[in-house]
Short mmCIF file of C-alpha atoms and ligand atoms in Angstrom, two decimals:
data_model
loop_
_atom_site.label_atom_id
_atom_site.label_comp_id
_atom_site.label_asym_id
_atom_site.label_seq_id
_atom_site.Cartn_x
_atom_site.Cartn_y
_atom_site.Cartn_z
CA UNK A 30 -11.55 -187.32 139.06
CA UNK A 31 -9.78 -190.13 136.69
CA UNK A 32 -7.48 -189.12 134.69
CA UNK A 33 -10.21 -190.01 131.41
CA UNK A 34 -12.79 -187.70 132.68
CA UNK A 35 -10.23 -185.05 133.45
CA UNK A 36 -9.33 -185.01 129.77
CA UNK A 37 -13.03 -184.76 128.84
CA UNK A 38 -13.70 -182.22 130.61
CA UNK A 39 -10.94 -180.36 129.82
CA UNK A 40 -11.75 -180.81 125.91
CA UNK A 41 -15.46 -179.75 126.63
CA UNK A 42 -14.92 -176.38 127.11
CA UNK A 43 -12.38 -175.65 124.31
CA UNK A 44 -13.91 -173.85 121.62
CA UNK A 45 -15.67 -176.38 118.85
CA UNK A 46 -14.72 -174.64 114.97
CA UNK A 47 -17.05 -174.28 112.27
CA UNK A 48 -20.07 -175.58 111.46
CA UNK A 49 -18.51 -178.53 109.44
CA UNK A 50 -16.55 -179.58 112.90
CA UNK A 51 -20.06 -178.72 114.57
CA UNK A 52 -21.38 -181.51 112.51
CA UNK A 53 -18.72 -183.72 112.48
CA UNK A 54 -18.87 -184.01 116.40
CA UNK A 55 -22.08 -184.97 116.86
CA UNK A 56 -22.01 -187.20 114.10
CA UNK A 57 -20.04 -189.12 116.80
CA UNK A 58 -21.97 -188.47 119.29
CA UNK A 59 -25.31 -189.93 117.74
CA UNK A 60 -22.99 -193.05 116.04
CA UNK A 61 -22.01 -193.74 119.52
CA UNK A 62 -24.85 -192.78 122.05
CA UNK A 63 -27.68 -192.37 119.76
CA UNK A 64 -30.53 -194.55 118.88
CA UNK A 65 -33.44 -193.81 116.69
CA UNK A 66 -36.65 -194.24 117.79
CA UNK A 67 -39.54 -195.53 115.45
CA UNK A 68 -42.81 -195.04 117.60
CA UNK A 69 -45.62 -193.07 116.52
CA UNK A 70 -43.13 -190.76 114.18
CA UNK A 71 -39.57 -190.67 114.15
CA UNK A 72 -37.05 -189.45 116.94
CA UNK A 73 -33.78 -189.70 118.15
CA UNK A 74 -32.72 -190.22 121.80
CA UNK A 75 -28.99 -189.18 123.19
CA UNK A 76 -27.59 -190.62 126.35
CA UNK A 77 -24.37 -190.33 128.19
CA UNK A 78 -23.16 -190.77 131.72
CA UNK A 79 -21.38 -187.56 131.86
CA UNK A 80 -23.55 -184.47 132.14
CA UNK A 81 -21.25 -182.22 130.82
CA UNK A 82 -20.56 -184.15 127.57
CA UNK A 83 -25.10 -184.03 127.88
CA UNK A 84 -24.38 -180.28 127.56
CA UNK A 85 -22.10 -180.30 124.93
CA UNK A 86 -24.40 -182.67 122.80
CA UNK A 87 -27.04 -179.60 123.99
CA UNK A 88 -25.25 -177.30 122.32
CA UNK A 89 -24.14 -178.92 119.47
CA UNK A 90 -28.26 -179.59 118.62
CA UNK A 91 -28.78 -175.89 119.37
CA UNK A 92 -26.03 -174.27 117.65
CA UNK A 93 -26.49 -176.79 114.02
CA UNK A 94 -30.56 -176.76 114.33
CA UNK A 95 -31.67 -174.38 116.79
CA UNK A 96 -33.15 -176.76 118.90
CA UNK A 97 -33.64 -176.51 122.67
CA UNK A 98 -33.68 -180.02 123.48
CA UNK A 99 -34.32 -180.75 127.39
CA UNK A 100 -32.02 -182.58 129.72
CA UNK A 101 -33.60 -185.36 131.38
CA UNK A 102 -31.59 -187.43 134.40
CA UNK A 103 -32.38 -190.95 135.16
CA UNK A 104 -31.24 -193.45 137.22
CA UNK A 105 -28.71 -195.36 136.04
CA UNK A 106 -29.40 -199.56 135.80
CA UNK A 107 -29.00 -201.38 138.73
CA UNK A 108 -25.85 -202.98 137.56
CA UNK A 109 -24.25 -199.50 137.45
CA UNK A 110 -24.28 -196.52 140.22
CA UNK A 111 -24.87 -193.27 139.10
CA UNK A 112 -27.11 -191.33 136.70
CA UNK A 113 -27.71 -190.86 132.92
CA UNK A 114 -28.67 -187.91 131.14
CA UNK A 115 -30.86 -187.85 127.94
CA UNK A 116 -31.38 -185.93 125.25
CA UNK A 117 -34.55 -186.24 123.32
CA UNK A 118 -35.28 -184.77 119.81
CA UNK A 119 -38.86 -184.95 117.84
CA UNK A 120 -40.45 -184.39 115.07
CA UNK A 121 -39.47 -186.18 111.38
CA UNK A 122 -38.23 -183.37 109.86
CA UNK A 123 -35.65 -182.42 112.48
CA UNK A 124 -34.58 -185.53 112.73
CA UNK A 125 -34.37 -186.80 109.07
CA UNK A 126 -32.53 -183.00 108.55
CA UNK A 127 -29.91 -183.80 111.74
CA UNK A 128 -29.82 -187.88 110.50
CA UNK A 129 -28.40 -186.10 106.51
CA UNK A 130 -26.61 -183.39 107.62
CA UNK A 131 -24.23 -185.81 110.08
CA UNK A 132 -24.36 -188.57 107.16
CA UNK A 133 -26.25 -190.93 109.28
CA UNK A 134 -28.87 -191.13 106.37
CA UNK A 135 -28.68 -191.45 103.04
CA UNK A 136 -31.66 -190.58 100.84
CA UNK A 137 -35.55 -191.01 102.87
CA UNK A 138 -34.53 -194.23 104.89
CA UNK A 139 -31.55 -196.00 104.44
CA UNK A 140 -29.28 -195.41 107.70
CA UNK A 141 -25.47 -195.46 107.10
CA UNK A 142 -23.62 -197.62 109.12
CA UNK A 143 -20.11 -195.83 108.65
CA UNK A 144 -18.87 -192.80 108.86
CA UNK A 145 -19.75 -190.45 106.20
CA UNK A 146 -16.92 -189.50 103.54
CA UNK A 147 -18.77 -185.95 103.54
CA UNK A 148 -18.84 -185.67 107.60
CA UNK A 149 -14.94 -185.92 108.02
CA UNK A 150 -13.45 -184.34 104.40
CA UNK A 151 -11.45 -181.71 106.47
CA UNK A 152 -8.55 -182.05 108.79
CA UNK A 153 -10.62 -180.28 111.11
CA UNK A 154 -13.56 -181.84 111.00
CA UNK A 155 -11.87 -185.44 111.21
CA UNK A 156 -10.32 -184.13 114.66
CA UNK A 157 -13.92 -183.12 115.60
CA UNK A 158 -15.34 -186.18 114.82
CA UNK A 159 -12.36 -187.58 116.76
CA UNK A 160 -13.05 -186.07 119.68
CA UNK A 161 -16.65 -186.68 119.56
CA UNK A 162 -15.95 -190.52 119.77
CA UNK A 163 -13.78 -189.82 122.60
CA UNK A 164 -16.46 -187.98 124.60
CA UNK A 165 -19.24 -190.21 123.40
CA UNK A 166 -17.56 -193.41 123.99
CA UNK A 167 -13.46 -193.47 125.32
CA UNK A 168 -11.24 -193.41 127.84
CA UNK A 169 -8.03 -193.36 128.93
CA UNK A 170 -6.25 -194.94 131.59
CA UNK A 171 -4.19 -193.33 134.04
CA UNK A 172 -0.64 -193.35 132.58
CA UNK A 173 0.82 -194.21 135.83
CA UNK A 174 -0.80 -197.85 135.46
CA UNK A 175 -0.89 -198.34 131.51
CA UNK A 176 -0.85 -196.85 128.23
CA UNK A 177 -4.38 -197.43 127.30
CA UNK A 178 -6.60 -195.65 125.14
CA UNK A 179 -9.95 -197.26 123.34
CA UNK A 180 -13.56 -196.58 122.06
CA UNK A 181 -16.28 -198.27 122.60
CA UNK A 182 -18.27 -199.20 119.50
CA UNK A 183 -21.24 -200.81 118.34
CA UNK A 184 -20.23 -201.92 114.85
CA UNK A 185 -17.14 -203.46 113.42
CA UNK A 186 -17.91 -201.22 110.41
CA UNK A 187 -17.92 -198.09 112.43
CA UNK A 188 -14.94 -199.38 114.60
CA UNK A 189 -13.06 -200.11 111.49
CA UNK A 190 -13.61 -196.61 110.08
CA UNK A 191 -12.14 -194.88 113.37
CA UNK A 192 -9.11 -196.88 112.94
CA UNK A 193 -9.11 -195.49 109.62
CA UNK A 194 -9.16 -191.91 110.41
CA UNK A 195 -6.76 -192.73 113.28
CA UNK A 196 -4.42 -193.66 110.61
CA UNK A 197 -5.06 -191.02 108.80
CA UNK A 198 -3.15 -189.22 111.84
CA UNK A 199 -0.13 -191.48 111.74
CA UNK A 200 -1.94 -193.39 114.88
CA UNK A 201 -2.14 -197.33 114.51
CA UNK A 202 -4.69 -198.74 116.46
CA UNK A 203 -6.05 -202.28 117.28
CA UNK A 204 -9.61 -203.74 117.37
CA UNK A 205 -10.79 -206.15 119.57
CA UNK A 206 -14.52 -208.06 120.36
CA UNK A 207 -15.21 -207.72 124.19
CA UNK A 208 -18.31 -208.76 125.59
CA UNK A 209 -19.49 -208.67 122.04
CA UNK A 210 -18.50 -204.63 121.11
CA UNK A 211 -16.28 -203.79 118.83
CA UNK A 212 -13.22 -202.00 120.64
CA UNK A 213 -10.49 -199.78 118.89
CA UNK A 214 -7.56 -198.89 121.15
CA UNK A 215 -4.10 -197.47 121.38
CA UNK A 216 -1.74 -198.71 123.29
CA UNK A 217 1.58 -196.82 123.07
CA UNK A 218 2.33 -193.64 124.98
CA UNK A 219 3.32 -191.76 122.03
CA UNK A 220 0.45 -192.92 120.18
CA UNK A 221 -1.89 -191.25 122.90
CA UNK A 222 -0.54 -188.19 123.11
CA UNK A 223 -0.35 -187.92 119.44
CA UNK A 224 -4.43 -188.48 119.74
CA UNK A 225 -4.51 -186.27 122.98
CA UNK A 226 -2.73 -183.34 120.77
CA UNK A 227 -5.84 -184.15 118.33
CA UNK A 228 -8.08 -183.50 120.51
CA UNK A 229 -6.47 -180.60 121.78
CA UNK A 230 -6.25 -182.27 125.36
CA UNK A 231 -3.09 -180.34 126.29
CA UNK A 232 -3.33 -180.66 130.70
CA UNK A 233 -3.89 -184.13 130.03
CA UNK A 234 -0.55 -184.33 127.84
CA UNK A 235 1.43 -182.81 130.21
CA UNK A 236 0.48 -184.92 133.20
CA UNK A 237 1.21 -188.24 130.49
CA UNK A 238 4.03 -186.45 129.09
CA UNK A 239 5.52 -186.04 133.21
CA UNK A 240 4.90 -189.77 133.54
CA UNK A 241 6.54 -190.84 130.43
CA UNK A 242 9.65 -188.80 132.13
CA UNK A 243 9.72 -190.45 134.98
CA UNK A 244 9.07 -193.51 134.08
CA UNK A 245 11.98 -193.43 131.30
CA UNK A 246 14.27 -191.94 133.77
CA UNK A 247 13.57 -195.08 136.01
CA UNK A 248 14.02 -197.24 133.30
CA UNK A 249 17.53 -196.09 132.65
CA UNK A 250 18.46 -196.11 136.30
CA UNK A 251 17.54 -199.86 136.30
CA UNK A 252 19.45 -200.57 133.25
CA UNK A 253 22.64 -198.43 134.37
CA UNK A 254 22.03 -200.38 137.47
CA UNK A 255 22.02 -203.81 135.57
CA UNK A 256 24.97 -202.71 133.34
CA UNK A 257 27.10 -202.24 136.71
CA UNK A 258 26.22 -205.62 138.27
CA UNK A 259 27.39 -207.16 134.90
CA UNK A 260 30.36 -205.79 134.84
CA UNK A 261 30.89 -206.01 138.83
CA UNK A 262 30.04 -209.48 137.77
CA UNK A 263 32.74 -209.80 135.01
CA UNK A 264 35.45 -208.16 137.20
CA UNK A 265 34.51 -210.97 140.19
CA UNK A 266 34.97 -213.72 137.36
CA UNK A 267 38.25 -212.79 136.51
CA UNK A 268 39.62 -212.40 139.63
CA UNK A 269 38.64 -215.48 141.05
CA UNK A 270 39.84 -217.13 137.44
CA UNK A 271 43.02 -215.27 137.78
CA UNK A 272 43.12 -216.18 142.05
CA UNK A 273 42.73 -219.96 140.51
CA UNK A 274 45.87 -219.88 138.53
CA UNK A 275 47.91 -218.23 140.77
CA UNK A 276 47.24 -220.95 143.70
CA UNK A 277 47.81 -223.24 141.21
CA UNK A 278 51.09 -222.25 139.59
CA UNK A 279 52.06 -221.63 143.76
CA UNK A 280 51.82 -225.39 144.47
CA UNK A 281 53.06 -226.98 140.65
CA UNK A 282 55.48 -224.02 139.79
CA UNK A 283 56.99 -221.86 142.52
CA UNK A 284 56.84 -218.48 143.34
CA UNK A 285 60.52 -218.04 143.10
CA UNK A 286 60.27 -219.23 139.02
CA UNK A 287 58.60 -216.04 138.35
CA UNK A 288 59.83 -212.54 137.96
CA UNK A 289 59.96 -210.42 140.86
CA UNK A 290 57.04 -207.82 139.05
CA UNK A 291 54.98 -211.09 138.31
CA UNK A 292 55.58 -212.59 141.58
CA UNK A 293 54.13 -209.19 143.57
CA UNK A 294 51.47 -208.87 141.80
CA UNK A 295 50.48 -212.83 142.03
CA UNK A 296 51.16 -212.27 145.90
CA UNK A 297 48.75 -209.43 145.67
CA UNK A 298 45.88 -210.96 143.76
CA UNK A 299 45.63 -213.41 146.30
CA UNK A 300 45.60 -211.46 149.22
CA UNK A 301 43.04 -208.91 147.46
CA UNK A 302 40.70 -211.11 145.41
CA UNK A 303 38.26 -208.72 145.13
CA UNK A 304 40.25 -205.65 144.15
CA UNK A 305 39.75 -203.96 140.36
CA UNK A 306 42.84 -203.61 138.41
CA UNK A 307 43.16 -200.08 139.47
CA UNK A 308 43.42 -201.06 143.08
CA UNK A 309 45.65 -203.21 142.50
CA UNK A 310 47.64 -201.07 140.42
CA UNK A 311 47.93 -198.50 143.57
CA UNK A 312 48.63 -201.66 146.00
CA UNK A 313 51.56 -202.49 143.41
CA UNK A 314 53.03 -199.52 144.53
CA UNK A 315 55.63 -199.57 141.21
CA UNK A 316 53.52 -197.11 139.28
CA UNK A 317 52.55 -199.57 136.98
CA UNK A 318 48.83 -198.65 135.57
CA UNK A 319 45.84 -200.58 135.12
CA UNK A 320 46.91 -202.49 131.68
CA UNK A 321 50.40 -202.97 133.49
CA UNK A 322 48.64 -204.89 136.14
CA UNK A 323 46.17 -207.00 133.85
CA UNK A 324 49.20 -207.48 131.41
CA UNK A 325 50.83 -209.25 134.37
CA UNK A 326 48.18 -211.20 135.27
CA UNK A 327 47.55 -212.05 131.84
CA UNK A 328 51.15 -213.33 131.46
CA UNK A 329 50.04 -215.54 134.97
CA UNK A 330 47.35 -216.70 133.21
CA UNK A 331 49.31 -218.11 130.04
CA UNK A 332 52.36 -219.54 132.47
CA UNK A 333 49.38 -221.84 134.64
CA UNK A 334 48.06 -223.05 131.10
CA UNK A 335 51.39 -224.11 129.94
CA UNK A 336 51.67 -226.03 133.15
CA UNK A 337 48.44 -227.59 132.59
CA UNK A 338 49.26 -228.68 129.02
CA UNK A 339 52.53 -230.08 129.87
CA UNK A 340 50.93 -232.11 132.54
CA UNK A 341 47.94 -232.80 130.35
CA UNK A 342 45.71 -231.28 132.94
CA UNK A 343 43.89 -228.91 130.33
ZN1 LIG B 409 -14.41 -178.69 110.18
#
């Protein structure tokens, strides 16, 4: 199972709240997979993919309206494998009672394209509705690829009231137009576990929550790893710099010009160019410490420039 239907089906079986959250979910749910049917009388026709979010719409119908709707499967399109499940609901009243009470309708026929102020005026019922539009149209991808959460929508007025009420939550999403729907998404980890916590998706957090930990752990082991070839890389520069001067202040200067303490450790820099300070320190033998031994070569240093600016070499 993906880690998106895992979710969903973990959220379907938590308990749903009042009857405002009642309402407030399958306000989402007919937003999102509804469509209203104007035959010969009105009726409304529910359709998902996922026959367990088919039974939550059930129960949603029965437990708001008393209504024992039946569950018919279909074949899916030919473009897509599978099967989808409807929900069917007749007769005007019902329908024009379920269309007000979710805020779909507004007075005898005008249909509301947003969501309803009313629908989502508690905390609770704006999670509801939240988690709703998950089951009715989003998904997440697995964590292990990308940090990817979105909706699929039908209107940019809709889509632009979920990122509203995402906001609401401290949760910034995007939109975007693909293959001409409206898409809201989130796209940082925190941001989707935030929303998961909404939805009271709480396996589903800790399986992000174990990725996020590995993934940040491996982020700082490249970085430490990074920081160490840097300075490996800094410690290489210097003694080859320092390596330089020596051979050079050898063949223009003269060993025997320097100080015996100056002239070991020059002798010892070029037999060891690759060894830290500290080695060098212990090859020195004279209990001299690290800044003993770069103070020396330091001093090195300055006595090969002076050489080179007397001889206008520098
Ligand atoms: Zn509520």
């Amino acid at each position: 199972m993906s880690f998106s239907s895992a979710a969903k089906h973990e959220i379907i079986h938590n308990k749903i709240g009042g009857q405002c959250c009642l309402a407030a979910e399958l306000c989402a749910f007919l937003h999102l997979n509804g469509s209203i049917i104007l035959g010969s009388g009105l009726s409304l026709m529910l359709r998902t993919e996922d026959p367990a979010t088919a039974r939550r719409v059930f129960t949603l119908l029965k437990a708001l309206f008393g209504i024992h709707t039946g569950i018919a499967m279909k074949d899916s399109t030919k473009f897509k494998k599978g099967h989808i499940f409807e929900l069917g609901v007749s007769g005007e009243e019902t329908v024009k009672e379920i269309l007000h009470r979710t805020g779909l309708m507004k007075g005898d026929a005008e249909l509301f394209p947003g969501i309803a102020g009313g629908v989502v005026k508690k905390r609770c019922c704006r999670r509801a509705f939240l988690r709703g539009a998950f089951l009715a149209a989003g998904s997440v991808a697995n964590p292990e690829k990308n940090y990817h959460l979105e909706f699929v929508t039908h209107s940019s007025v809709f889509a632009e009231d979920i990122c509203r009420l995402l906001a609401g939550f401290g949760l910034h999403s995007k939109t975007v137009i693909r293959k001409g729907s409206p898409i809201v998404y989130l796209k940082d980890g925190e941001g989707i576990v935030e929303f998961l916590k909404l939805i009271g998706a709480n396996n589903a957090i800790l399986e992000l929550e174990n990725v996020r930990i590995l993934k940040q752990v491996r982020n700082n082991v490249n970085r430490a790893v990074n920081c160490e070839t840097a300075n490996l890389q800094k410690t290489l520069d210097a003694s080859y710099r320092q390596a330089g001067n020596i051979k050079y202040l050898e063949a223009n200067y003269g060993f025997d010009k320097l100080s015996p303490q100056l002239r070991r450790i020059a002798e010892l820099r070029l037999e060891y160019p690759d060894a830290t300070l500290s080695e060098l320190s212990e090859l020195a033998e004279e209990n001299i410490g690290k800044s003993g031994v770069n103070h020396r070569l330091r001093k090195l240093d300055e006595i090969a420039e002076r050489i080179r600016e007397k001889k206008g070499e520098s």
